[in-house]
Coordinates of C-alpha atoms in Angstrom, one line a residue:
Chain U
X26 CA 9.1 -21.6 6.5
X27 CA 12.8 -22.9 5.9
X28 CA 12.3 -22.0 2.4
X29 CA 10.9 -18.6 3.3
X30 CA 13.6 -17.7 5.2
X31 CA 15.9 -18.9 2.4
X32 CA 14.2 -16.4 0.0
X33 CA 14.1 -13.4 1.8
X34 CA 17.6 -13.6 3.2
X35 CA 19.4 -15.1 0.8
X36 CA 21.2 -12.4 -0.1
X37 CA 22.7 -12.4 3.3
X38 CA 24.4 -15.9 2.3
X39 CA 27.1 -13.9 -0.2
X40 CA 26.8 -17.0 -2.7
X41 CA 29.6 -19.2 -1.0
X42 CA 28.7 -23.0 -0.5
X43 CA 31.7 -24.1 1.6
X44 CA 30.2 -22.0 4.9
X45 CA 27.7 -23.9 6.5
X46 CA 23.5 -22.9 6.5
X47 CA 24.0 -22.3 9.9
X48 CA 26.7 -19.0 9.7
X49 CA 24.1 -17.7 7.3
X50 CA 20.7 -18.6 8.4
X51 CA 18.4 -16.4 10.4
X52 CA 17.0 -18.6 13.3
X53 CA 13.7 -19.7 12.5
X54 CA 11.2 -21.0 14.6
X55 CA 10.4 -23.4 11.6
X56 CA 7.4 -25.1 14.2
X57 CA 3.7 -26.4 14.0
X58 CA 1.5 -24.6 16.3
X59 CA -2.3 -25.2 17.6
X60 CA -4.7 -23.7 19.9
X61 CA -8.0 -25.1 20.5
X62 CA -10.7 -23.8 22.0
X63 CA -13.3 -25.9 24.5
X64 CA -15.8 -24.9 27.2
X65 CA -14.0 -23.1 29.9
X66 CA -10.7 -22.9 28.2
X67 CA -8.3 -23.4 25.4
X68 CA -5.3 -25.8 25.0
X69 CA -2.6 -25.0 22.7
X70 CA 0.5 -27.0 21.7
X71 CA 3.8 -26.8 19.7
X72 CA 6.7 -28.3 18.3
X73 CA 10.3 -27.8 20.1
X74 CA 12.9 -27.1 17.1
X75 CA 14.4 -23.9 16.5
X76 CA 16.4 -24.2 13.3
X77 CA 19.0 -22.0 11.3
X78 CA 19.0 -23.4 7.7
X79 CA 19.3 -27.1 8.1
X80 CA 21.1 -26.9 11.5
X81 CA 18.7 -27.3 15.0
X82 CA 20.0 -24.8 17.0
X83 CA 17.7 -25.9 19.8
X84 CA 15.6 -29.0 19.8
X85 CA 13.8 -28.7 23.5
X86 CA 12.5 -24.5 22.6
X87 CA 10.0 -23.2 24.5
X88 CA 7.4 -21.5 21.4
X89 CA 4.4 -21.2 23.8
X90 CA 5.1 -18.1 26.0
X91 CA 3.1 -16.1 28.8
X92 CA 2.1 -13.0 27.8
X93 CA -0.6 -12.6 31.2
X94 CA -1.5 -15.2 33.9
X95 CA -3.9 -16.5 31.6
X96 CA -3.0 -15.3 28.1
X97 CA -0.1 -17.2 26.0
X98 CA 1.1 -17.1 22.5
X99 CA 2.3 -19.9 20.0
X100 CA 5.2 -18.1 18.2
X101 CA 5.9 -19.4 14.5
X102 CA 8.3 -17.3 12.1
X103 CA 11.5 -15.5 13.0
X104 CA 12.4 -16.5 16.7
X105 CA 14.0 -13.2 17.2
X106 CA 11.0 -11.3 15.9
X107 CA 8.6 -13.3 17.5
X108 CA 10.5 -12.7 21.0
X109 CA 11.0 -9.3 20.4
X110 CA 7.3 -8.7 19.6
X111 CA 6.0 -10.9 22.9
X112 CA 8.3 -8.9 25.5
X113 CA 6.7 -5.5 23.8
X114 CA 2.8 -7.0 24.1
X115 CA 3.7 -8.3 27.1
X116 CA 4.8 -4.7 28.7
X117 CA 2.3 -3.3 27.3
X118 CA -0.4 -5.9 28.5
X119 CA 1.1 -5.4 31.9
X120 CA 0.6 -1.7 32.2
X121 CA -2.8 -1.8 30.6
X122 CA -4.0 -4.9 33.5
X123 CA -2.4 -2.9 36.1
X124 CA -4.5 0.5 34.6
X125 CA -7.9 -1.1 34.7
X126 CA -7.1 -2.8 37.8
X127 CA -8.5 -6.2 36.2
X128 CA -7.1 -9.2 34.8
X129 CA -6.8 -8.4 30.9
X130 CA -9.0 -9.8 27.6
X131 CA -7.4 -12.2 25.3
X132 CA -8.8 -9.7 22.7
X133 CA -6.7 -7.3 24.1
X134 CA -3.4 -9.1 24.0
X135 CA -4.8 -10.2 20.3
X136 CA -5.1 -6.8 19.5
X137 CA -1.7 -5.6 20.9
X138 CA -0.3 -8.1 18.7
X139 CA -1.9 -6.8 15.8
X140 CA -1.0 -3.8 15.7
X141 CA 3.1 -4.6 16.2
X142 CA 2.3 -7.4 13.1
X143 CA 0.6 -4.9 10.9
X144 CA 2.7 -1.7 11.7
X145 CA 5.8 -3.2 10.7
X146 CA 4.5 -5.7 8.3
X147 CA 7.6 -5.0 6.0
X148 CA 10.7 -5.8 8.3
X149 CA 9.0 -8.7 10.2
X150 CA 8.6 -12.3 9.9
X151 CA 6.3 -13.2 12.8
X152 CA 2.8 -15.8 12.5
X153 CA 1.6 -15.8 16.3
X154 CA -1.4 -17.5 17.8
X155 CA -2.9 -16.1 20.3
X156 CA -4.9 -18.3 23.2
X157 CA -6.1 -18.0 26.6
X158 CA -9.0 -17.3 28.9
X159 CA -10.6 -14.2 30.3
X160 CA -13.9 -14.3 32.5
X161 CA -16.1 -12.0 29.7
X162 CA -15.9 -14.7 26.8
X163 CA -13.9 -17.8 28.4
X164 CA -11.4 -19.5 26.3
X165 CA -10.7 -18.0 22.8
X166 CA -8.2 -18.4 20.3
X167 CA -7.1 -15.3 18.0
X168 CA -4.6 -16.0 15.1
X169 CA -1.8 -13.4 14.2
X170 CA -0.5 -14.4 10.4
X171 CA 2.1 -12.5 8.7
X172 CA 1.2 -9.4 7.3
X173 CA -0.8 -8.6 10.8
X174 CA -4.6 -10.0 10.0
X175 CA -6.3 -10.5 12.9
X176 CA -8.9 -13.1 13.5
X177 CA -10.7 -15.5 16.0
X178 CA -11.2 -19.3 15.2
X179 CA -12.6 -22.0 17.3
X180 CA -9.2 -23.8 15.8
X181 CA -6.0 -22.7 14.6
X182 CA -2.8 -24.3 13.3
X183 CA 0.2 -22.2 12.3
X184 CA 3.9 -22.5 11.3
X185 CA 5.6 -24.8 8.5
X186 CA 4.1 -27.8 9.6
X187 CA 0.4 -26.7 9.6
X188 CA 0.4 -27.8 6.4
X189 CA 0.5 -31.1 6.9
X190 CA -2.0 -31.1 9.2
X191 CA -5.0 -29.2 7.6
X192 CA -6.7 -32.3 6.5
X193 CA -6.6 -33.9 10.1
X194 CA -8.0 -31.0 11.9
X195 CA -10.8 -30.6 9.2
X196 CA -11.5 -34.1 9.4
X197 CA -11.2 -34.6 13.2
X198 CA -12.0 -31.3 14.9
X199 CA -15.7 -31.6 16.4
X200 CA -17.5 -28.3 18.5
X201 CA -17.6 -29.1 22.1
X202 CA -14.6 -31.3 22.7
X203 CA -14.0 -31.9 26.0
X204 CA -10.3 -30.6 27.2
X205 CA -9.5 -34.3 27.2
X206 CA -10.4 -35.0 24.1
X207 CA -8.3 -31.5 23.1
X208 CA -5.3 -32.7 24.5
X209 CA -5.6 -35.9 22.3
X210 CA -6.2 -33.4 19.2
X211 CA -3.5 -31.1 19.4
X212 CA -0.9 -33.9 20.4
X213 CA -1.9 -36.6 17.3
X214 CA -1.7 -33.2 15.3
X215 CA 1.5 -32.2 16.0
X216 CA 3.0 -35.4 16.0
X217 CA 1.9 -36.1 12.6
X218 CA 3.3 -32.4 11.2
X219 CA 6.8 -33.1 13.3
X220 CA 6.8 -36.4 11.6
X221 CA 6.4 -34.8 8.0
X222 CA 7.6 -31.3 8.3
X223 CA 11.4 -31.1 8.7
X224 CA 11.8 -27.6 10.4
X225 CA 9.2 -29.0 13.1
X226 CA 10.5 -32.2 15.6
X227 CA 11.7 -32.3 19.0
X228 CA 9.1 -32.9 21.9
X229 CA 5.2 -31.7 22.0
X230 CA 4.7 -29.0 24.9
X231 CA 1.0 -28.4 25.6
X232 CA -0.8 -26.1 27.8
X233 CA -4.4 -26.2 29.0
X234 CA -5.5 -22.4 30.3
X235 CA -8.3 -22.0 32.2
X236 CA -10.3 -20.1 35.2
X237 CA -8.3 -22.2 37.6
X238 CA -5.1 -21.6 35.8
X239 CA -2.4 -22.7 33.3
X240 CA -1.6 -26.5 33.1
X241 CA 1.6 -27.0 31.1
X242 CA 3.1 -30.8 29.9
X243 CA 5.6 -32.1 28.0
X244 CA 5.4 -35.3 25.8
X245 CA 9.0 -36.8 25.0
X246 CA 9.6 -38.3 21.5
X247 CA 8.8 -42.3 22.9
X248 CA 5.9 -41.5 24.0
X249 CA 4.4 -39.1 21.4
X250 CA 1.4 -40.5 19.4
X251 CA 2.3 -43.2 17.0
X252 CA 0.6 -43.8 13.7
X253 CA 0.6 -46.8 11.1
X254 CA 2.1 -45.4 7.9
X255 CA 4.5 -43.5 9.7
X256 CA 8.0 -44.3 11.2
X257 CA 8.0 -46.4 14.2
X258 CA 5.6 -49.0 13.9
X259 CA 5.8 -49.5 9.7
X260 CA 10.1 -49.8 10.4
X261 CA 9.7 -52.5 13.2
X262 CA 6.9 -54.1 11.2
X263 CA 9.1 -54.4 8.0
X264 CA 12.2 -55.9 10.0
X265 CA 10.2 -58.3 11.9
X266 CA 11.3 -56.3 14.9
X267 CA 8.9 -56.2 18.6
X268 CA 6.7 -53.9 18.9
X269 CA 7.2 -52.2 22.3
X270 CA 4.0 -50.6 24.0
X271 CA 3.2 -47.3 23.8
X272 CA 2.3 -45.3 26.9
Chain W
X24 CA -12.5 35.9 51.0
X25 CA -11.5 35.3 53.9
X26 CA -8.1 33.7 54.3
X27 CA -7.8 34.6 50.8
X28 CA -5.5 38.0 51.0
X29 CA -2.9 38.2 53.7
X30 CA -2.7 41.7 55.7
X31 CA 0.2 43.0 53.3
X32 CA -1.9 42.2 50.3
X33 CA -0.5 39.4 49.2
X34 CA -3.4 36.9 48.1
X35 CA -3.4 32.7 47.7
X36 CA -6.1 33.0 45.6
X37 CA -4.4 34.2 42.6
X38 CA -3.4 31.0 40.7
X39 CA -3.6 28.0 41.0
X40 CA 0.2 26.8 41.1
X41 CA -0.2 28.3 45.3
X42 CA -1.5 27.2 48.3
X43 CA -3.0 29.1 50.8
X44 CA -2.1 29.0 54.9
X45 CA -5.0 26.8 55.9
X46 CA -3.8 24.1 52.6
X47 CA -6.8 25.1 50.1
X48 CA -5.9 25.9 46.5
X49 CA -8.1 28.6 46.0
X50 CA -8.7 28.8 42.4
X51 CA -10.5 25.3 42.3
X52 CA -12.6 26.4 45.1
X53 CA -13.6 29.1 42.9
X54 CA -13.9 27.0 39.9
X55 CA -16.6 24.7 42.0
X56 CA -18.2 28.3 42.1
X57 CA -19.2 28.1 38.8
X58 CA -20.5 24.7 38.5
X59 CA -23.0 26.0 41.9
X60 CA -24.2 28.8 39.7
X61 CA -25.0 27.0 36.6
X62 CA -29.0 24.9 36.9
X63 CA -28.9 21.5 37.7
X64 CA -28.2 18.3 36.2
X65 CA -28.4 14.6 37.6
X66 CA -28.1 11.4 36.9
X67 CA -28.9 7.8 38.3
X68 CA -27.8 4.4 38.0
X69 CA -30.5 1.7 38.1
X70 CA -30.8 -2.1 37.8
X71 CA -30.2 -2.3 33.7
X72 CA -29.0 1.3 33.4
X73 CA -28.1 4.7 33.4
X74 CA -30.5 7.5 32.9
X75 CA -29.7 12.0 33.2
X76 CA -31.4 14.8 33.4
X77 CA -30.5 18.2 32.8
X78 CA -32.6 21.6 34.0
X79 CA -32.1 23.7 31.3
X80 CA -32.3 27.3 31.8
X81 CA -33.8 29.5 28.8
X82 CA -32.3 33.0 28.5
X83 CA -33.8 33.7 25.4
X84 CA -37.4 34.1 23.8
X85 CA -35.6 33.3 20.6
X86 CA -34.0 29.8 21.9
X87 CA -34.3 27.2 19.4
X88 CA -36.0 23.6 21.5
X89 CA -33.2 21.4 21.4
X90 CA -30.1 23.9 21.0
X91 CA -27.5 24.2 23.6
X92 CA -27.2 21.0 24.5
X93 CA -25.9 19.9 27.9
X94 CA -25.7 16.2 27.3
X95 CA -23.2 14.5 25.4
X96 CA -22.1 11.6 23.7
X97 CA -18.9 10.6 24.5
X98 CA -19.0 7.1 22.9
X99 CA -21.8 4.9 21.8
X100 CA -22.2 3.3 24.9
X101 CA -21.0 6.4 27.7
X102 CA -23.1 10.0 27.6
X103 CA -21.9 12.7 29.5
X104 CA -24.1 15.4 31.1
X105 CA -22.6 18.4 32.4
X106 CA -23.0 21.8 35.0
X107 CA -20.7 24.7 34.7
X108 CA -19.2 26.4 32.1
X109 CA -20.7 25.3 29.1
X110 CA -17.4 26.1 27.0
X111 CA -15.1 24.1 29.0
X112 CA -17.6 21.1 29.3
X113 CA -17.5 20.8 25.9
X114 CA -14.1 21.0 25.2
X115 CA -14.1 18.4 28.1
X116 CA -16.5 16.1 26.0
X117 CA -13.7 16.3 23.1
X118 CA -11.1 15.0 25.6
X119 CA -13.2 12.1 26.8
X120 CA -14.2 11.1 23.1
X121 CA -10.7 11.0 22.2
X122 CA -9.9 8.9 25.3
X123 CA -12.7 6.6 24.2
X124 CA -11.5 6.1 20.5
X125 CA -7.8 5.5 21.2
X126 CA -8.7 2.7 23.7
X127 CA -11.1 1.2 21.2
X128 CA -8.1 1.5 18.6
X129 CA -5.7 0.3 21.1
X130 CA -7.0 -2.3 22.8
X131 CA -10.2 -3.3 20.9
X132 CA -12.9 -3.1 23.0
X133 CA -15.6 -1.0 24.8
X134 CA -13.8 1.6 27.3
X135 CA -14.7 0.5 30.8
X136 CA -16.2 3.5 32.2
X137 CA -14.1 3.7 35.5
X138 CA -11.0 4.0 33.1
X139 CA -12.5 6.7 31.5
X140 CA -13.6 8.8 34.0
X141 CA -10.0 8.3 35.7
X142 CA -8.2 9.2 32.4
X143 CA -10.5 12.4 32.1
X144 CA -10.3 13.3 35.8
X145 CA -6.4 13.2 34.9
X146 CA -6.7 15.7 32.5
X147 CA -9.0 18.0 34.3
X148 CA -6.5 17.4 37.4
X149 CA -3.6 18.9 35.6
X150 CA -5.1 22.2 35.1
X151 CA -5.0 22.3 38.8
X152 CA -1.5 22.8 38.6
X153 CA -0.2 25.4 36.8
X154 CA -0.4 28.8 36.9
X155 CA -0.5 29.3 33.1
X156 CA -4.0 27.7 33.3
X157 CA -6.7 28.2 35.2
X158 CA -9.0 24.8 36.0
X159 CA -12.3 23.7 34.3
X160 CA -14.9 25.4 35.8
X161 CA -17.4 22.4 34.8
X162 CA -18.2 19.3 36.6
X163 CA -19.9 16.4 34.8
X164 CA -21.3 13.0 35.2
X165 CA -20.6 10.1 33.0
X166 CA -23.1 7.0 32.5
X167 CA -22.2 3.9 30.6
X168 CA -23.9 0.3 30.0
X169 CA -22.4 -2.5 28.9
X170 CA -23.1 -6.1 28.6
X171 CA -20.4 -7.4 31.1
X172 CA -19.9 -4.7 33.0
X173 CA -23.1 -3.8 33.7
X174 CA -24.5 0.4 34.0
X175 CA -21.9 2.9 36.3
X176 CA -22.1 6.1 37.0
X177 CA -19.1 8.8 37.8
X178 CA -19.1 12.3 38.3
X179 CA -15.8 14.2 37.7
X180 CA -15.5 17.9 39.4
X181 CA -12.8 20.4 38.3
X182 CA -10.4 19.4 41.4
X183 CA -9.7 16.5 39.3
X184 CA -11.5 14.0 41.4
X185 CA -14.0 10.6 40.2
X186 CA -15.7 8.9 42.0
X187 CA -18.4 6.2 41.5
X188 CA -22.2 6.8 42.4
X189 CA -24.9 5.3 42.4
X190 CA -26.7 8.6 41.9
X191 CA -25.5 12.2 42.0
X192 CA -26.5 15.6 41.2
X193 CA -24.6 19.1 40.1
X194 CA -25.3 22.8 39.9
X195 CA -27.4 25.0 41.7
X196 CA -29.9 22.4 43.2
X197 CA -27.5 19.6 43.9
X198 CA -28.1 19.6 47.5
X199 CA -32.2 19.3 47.1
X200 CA -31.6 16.9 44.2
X201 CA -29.7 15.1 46.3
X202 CA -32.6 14.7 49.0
X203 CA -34.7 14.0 46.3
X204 CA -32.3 11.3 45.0
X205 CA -31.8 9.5 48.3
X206 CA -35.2 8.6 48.1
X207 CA -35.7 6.4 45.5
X208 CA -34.6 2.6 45.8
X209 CA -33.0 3.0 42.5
X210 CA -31.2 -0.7 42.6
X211 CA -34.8 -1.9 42.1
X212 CA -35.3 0.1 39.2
X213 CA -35.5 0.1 35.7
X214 CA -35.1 2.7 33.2
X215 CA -38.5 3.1 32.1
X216 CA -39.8 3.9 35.9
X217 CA -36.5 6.1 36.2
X218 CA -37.0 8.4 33.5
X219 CA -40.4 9.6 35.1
X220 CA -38.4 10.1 38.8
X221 CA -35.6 11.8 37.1
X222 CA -38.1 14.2 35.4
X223 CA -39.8 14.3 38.6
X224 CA -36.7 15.6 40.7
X225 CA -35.6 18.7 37.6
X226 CA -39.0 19.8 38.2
X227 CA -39.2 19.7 42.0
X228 CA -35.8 21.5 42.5
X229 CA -36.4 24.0 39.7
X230 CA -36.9 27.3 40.9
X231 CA -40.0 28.8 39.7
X232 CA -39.2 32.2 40.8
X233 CA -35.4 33.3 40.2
X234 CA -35.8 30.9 36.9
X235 CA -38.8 30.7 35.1
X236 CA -38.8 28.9 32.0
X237 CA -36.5 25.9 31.2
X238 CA -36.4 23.0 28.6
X239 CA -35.8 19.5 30.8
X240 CA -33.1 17.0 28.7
X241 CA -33.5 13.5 29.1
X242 CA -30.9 10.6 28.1
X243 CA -30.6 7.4 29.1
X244 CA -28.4 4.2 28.4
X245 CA -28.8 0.8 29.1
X246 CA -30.9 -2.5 28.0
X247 CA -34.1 -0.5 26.9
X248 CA -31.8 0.8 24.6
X249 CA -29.6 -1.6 24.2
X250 CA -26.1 -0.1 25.2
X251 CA -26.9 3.2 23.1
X252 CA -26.8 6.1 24.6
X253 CA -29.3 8.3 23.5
X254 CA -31.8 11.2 24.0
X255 CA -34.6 9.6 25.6
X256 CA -37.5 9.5 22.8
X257 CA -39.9 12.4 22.3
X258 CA -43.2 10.6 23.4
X259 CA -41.5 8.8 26.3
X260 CA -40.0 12.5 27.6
X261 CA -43.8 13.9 26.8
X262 CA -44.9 11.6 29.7
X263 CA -42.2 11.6 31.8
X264 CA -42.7 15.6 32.2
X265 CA -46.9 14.9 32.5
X266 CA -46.2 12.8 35.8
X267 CA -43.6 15.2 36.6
X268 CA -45.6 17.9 36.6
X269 CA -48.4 16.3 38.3
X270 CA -46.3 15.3 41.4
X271 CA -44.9 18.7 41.7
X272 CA -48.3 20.8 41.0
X273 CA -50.4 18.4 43.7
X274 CA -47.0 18.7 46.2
X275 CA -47.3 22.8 46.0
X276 CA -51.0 23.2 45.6
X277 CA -51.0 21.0 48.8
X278 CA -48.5 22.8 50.6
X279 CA -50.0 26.1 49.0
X280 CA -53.7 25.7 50.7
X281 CA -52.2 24.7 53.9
X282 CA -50.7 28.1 53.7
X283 CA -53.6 30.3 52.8
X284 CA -55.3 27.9 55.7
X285 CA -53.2 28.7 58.1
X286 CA -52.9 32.1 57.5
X287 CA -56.4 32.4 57.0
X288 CA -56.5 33.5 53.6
X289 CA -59.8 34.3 51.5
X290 CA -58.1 34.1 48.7
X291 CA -57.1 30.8 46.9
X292 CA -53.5 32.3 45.6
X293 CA -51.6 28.9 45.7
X294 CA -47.6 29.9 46.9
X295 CA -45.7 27.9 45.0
X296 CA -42.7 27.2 47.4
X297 CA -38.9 27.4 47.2
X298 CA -38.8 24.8 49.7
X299 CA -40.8 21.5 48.8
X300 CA -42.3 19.6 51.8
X301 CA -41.4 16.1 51.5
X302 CA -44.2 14.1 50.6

């Protein structure tokens, strides 16, 4: 994503290398994002760093955003563009709810997003999962890539640090999870991209959606996942240091 | 029309952009006119759908069967059937259709039918307005099935108003359709046994006399045809028009002989009725 950005605005950067990335940069959501669907809902989780070149501009953002009382987004791309285009699916959401005087379809709000993502394909940088739950179909996840596809997936991982990650999901996504059992998908997931994917870090924010409503939680960097070829553990190992328990 | 012209000439019934003393806006009275002189058309809502019927009138010993049609498609899963002014009900149609396909384009999905008949209600509601227009002088009922939402039924009339029914009937006949309507325990229903009561009620509130001939139009939507609306098929109409025809000969011969008994007739001239006796 980091390199993306680079590409496409680069021109911006007027060739000097004593001003710092982060005069230059566009802010970029760099990010991993999830969504998973189970029976009676969906949870969906992302990283928190918002980065401008190599600077993080915020490390505790908030990419999973209400677009309904039971409709969210993961945004992944441009932060601006991907703000700018929830606020407009989110008005427009609003008025169309209020209209049919009925809480509104996730295929709806999928297809709002769409059509922003498509129409103005050319000046925007914007990948988007969208996840909720609506009484007609229950949970379902829609993805939003750039260039304004639209599909819907059991699974879905987006942003820089999905690429990490494909192999896990693959290997480790099963129909029929239980929302537990989701929670303890998307979290091992996203640590492991946030670990390998330097535009993603920061802390894991997850949300479970469902009839009864939207369960949000945050996991802080001591007591996110931990695995065995990866920093903690392998460091303390090698310097003969304690181990200390993980939650 | 009384209350229509004040003494010094001036009248409230000119446009529609002016009440009258007693708050009426005349012109959509009038426009309601039309819809009472045009024949009948009904439709009903049943368990697992929606089914019309339409009494059409033939002017012409050189109609074409199945020309003039006065039930539309308005999407694949809404039809439309209409009374009034068969011009304005189509342009009407074109209006809902539109309505239809944006909101697919838009927001993906079927149209929910109480949005639809709202949005066209809006339209028709305008013309109520101005005096550069005059109003629709059509009403028309709109039938949908659909997997979540189930079948619904709303008639529009050219005041601009919807509402939801479970059955309901336009044009001349509407207030002996209705009778005929509120007899039938439609929620127990299905669409096969409702197609042979709909045919039933164009035929008993069709007017032999002022009328003669007409061609009866059935559609029907719902899990018979799963979420289609469409004409309803050529043998199933055959039938439905048998039975009709049936209930409707035995009602008036019955109610003819008690006639010539009563009035002591020798002759066996069955009067067929403008008034059917409930059975």
């Amino acid at each position: 994503m980091a390199a993306a950005t680079a590409m496409r605005f680069g021109q911006l950067s007027s060739g000097s290398d004593m001003a710092p990335d982060w005069t230059t940069k566009e802010v970029s959501t760099g990010t991993t994002i999830m969504a998973v669907e189970y029976d009676g809902g969906v949870v969906i989780g992302a990283d928190s760093r918002t980065t401008t070149g190599a600077y993080i501009a915020n490390r505790v953002t908030d990419k999973l955003t209400p677009i309904h009382d039971r409709i969210f987004c993961c945004r992944s791309g441009s932060a601006a563009d991907t703000q700018a285009i929830a606020d407009v699916v989110t008005y427009q959401l609003g008025f169309h709810s209020i209209e049919l005087d009925e809480a509104p379809l996730v295929q709806t709000a999928a297809n709002l997003f769409k059509a922003s993502c498509y129409r103005y394909r050319e000046e925007l940088m914007a990948g988007i999962i969208v996840a909720g739950w609506d009484k007609r179909r229950g949970g379902q996840v829609y993805t939003v890539p750039v260039g304004g596809m639209l599909v819907r997936q059991p699974v879905s991982v987006g942003g820089s640090g999905s690429t990490y990650i494909y192999g896990y999901m693959d290997s480790n996504y099963k129909p029929n999870m239980t929302k537990d059992q989701c929670l303890r998908l998307v979290s091992g997931a996203l640590s492991l991209a946030m670990e390998r994917d330097g535009s993603s870090g920061g802390v894991v924010r997850l949300a479970a959606i469902s009839e009864t409503g939207v369960d949000r939680q945050v996991i802080l960097g001591n007591q996110l996942p931990k695995w065995s070829t990866t920093g903690y553990i392998p460091y303390c190992l090698s310097k003969g240091l304690e181990i200390y328990p993980t939650v | 029309h009384v209350g229509s012209k004040l003494d010094d000439g001036v009248g409230y019934d000119l446009s529609a952009s002016t009440f009258s003393p007693d708050g009426r806006v005349f012109q959509v009275e009038y426009a309601m006119k039309a819809v009472e002189n045009s024949s009948t058309a009904i439709g009903i809502r049943c368990k697992d759908g929606v089914v019309f019927g339409v009494e059409k009138l033939i002017l012409s010993k050189l109609y074409e069967q199945g020309s003039n049609k006065r039930i539309f498609n308005v999407d694949r899963h809404v039809g439309m059937a209409v009374a009034g002014l068969l011009a304005d009900a189509r342009s009407l149609s074109e209006v809902a259709r539109e309505e239809a396909s944006n909101f697919r384009s838009n927001y993906g999905h079927n149209i929910p039918l109480k949005y639809l008949s709202e949005r066209v209600a809006m339209y028709v509601h305008a013309y109520t307005l101005y005096s550069a227009v005059r109003p629709f002088g059509c009403s028309f009922i709109l039938g949908s099935y659909d997997q979540d939402d189930g079948p619904q039924l709303y008639m529009v009339d050219p005041s601009g108003i919807s509402f939801g029914y479970w059955g309901c009937a336009i044009g001349k006949a509407k207030q002996a359709a209705k009778t005929e309507i509120e007899k039938l325990q439609m929620k127990d229903m299905t669409c096969r046994e409702l197609v042979k009561e709909v045919a039933k009620i164009i035929y008993i509130v069709h007017d032999e006399v002022k009328d003669k001939a007409f061609e009866l139009e059935l559609s029907w939507v719902g899990e018979v045809t799963n979420g289609k609306h469409e004409l309803v098929p050529k043998d199933i109409r055959v039938e439905a028009e048998k039975y009709a025809k049936v209930c409707t000969t035995t009602t008036s011969l019955l109610h003819g002989i008690s006639v010539t008994w009563v009035q002591n007739n020798s002759t066996f001239k069955v009067f067929f009725p403008h008034f059917m006796v409930t059975n």
